[in-house]
Short mmCIF file of C-alpha atoms in Angstrom, two decimals:
data_model
loop_
_atom_site.label_atom_id
_atom_site.label_comp_id
_atom_site.label_asym_id
_atom_site.label_seq_id
_atom_site.Cartn_x
_atom_site.Cartn_y
_atom_site.Cartn_z
CA GLN A 37 99.76 -21.29 69.80
CA GLU A 38 101.08 -24.62 68.59
CA LYS A 39 98.53 -26.34 70.90
CA GLU A 40 95.75 -24.17 69.74
CA ALA A 41 96.53 -24.79 65.95
CA SER A 42 96.52 -28.51 66.68
CA PHE A 43 93.19 -28.17 68.34
CA ARG A 44 91.66 -26.35 65.24
CA GLU A 45 92.88 -28.98 62.98
CA LYS A 46 91.63 -31.73 64.92
CA ALA A 47 88.22 -30.03 65.61
CA LYS A 48 87.48 -29.05 61.90
CA GLY A 49 84.64 -30.87 60.58
CA ASN A 50 83.92 -32.33 64.13
CA ILE A 51 82.23 -29.50 65.88
CA LYS A 52 78.63 -30.12 67.01
CA PRO A 53 76.51 -27.45 68.89
CA PHE A 54 74.98 -28.44 72.26
CA PRO A 55 71.24 -29.06 71.81
CA GLY A 56 69.05 -26.02 71.21
CA VAL A 57 71.91 -23.48 70.82
CA VAL A 58 71.57 -22.54 67.37
CA LYS A 59 67.75 -22.34 67.66
CA LEU A 60 68.01 -20.26 70.58
CA LEU A 61 70.42 -17.88 69.12
CA ASN A 62 68.33 -17.47 65.82
CA THR A 63 65.45 -16.74 68.13
CA ILE A 64 67.13 -14.11 70.06
CA LYS A 65 68.33 -12.45 66.88
CA ARG A 66 64.86 -12.48 65.39
CA GLY A 67 63.71 -10.88 68.45
CA ASN A 68 66.15 -7.78 67.67
CA PHE A 69 68.06 -8.25 70.83
CA LYS A 70 71.82 -7.75 70.49
CA LEU A 71 74.19 -10.96 70.86
CA ALA A 72 77.78 -11.20 71.89
CA LEU A 73 79.92 -14.22 71.95
CA VAL A 74 82.33 -14.15 74.80
CA SER A 75 84.71 -16.83 75.00
CA SER A 76 88.09 -17.38 76.81
CA ALA A 77 89.35 -19.20 74.01
CA PRO A 78 91.57 -17.59 71.15
CA LYS A 79 89.84 -15.55 68.46
CA GLU A 80 90.98 -18.14 65.92
CA ASN A 81 89.11 -20.83 67.85
CA ILE A 82 86.12 -18.60 68.01
CA ASP A 83 86.18 -17.98 64.36
CA LEU A 84 86.30 -21.84 63.69
CA LEU A 85 83.30 -22.50 66.08
CA SER A 86 81.14 -19.75 64.03
CA SER A 87 82.22 -21.05 60.63
CA GLU A 88 81.46 -24.56 61.54
CA LEU A 89 78.12 -23.89 63.10
CA ASN A 90 77.21 -21.51 60.19
CA LEU A 91 76.96 -18.66 62.75
CA GLU A 92 78.71 -15.83 61.00
CA GLY A 93 77.19 -12.50 61.18
CA ILE A 94 74.60 -13.60 63.88
CA PHE A 95 76.76 -12.00 66.73
CA ASP A 96 77.03 -8.21 66.96
CA CYS A 97 80.16 -8.39 68.68
CA ILE A 98 82.78 -11.24 69.77
CA VAL A 99 85.00 -10.92 72.55
CA SER A 100 87.95 -13.20 73.12
CA GLY A 101 89.89 -13.84 76.42
CA ARG A 102 93.21 -12.40 74.77
CA GLU A 103 91.26 -8.96 74.79
CA VAL A 104 91.30 -8.62 78.38
CA ALA A 105 93.96 -8.51 81.08
CA GLU A 106 92.18 -10.88 83.64
CA SER A 107 90.55 -14.06 82.89
CA LYS A 108 87.34 -15.39 84.35
CA PRO A 109 86.22 -15.27 87.07
CA SER A 110 87.03 -11.70 86.88
CA PRO A 111 84.17 -9.71 85.02
CA GLN A 112 86.39 -7.79 82.66
CA ILE A 113 85.49 -9.66 79.39
CA TYR A 114 81.64 -9.67 79.98
CA LEU A 115 81.88 -5.78 80.86
CA LEU A 116 83.84 -5.16 77.62
CA ALA A 117 81.12 -7.15 75.67
CA ALA A 118 78.57 -4.93 77.32
CA GLU A 119 80.54 -1.76 76.38
CA ARG A 120 80.88 -2.99 72.70
CA LEU A 121 77.06 -3.48 72.47
CA GLY A 122 76.21 -0.25 74.36
CA ALA A 123 74.50 -2.20 76.81
CA GLU A 124 74.09 -1.77 80.66
CA PRO A 125 75.31 -4.86 82.43
CA LYS A 126 72.10 -4.91 84.32
CA ASP A 127 70.23 -5.43 80.97
CA CYS A 128 72.52 -8.44 79.86
CA ILE A 129 71.76 -12.02 80.13
CA VAL A 130 74.88 -14.49 80.04
CA ILE A 131 74.53 -18.17 79.13
CA GLU A 132 77.14 -20.02 80.79
CA ASP A 133 78.40 -23.60 81.26
CA SER A 134 81.51 -23.02 83.65
CA PRO A 135 81.44 -22.14 87.37
CA PHE A 136 84.34 -19.41 86.56
CA GLY A 137 81.77 -17.99 83.67
CA VAL A 138 79.18 -17.72 86.20
CA LYS A 139 80.90 -15.91 88.78
CA ALA A 140 82.28 -13.61 85.94
CA ALA A 141 78.77 -12.81 84.77
CA LYS A 142 77.56 -12.28 88.28
CA ALA A 143 80.48 -10.00 89.27
CA ALA A 144 79.76 -7.93 86.05
CA GLY A 145 76.15 -7.39 87.41
CA MET A 146 74.51 -9.53 84.79
CA ARG A 147 71.92 -12.12 85.06
CA CYS A 148 72.96 -15.63 84.30
CA LEU A 149 71.54 -18.85 82.96
CA ALA A 150 73.97 -21.80 83.50
CA VAL A 151 73.73 -24.99 81.51
CA THR A 152 74.85 -28.28 82.76
CA ASN A 153 76.70 -29.23 79.57
CA THR A 154 80.08 -29.51 81.21
CA HIS A 155 79.68 -29.08 85.04
CA PRO A 156 77.17 -30.85 87.36
CA LYS A 157 74.27 -28.22 88.74
CA GLN A 158 75.77 -27.86 92.11
CA ASP A 159 78.82 -26.27 90.57
CA LEU A 160 76.72 -23.64 88.97
CA GLU A 161 74.50 -22.63 91.74
CA ASP A 162 75.54 -18.83 91.59
CA ALA A 163 73.48 -18.55 88.55
CA ASP A 164 70.26 -17.16 88.55
CA ARG A 165 68.66 -20.11 87.01
CA VAL A 166 70.32 -23.63 86.05
CA VAL A 167 69.07 -25.91 83.15
CA ASP A 168 70.17 -29.31 81.81
CA SER A 169 69.61 -28.24 78.20
CA LEU A 170 68.77 -25.08 76.05
CA GLU A 171 66.29 -27.09 74.16
CA LYS A 172 63.38 -26.02 76.25
CA VAL A 173 64.79 -22.50 76.75
CA ASP A 174 62.52 -19.85 74.60
CA LEU A 175 62.90 -16.34 74.54
CA ILE A 176 60.12 -15.55 76.87
CA THR A 177 61.61 -17.94 79.54
CA LEU A 178 64.91 -16.46 78.84
CA ILE A 179 63.93 -12.74 79.49
CA GLN A 180 61.38 -13.36 82.27
CA ARG A 181 62.74 -16.33 84.36
CA VAL A 182 66.44 -15.51 84.52
#
């Protein structure tokens, strides 16, 4: 917990979204789709991120890694998010940037769009689609091509 508190102290005021993320989230929300934020990070880190990026209230549910017994690549965290949203896993689209996250999404029976923010394309090949940035991803692309 001390490590996480130190992280939050250093991160405060220095968090920048990956290109296209905020715009895509707002587009999805305006399209009346449900949004979940799912992260292995502690809830306090997630809350800081949401606050710093002015995303409070955009998500219908937030699920932290502390709420499940098994971490990614187990599908537990994504299945819990789907349950809280009242959605079938097959109707969910996950946006991920890690190999374990992609594996977790696919194991949950969800479609997955991977972004090469933190890992190279070849490490994310299990995703339904891999992109270099969310800047060029729109709602139609997300729904029809993933």
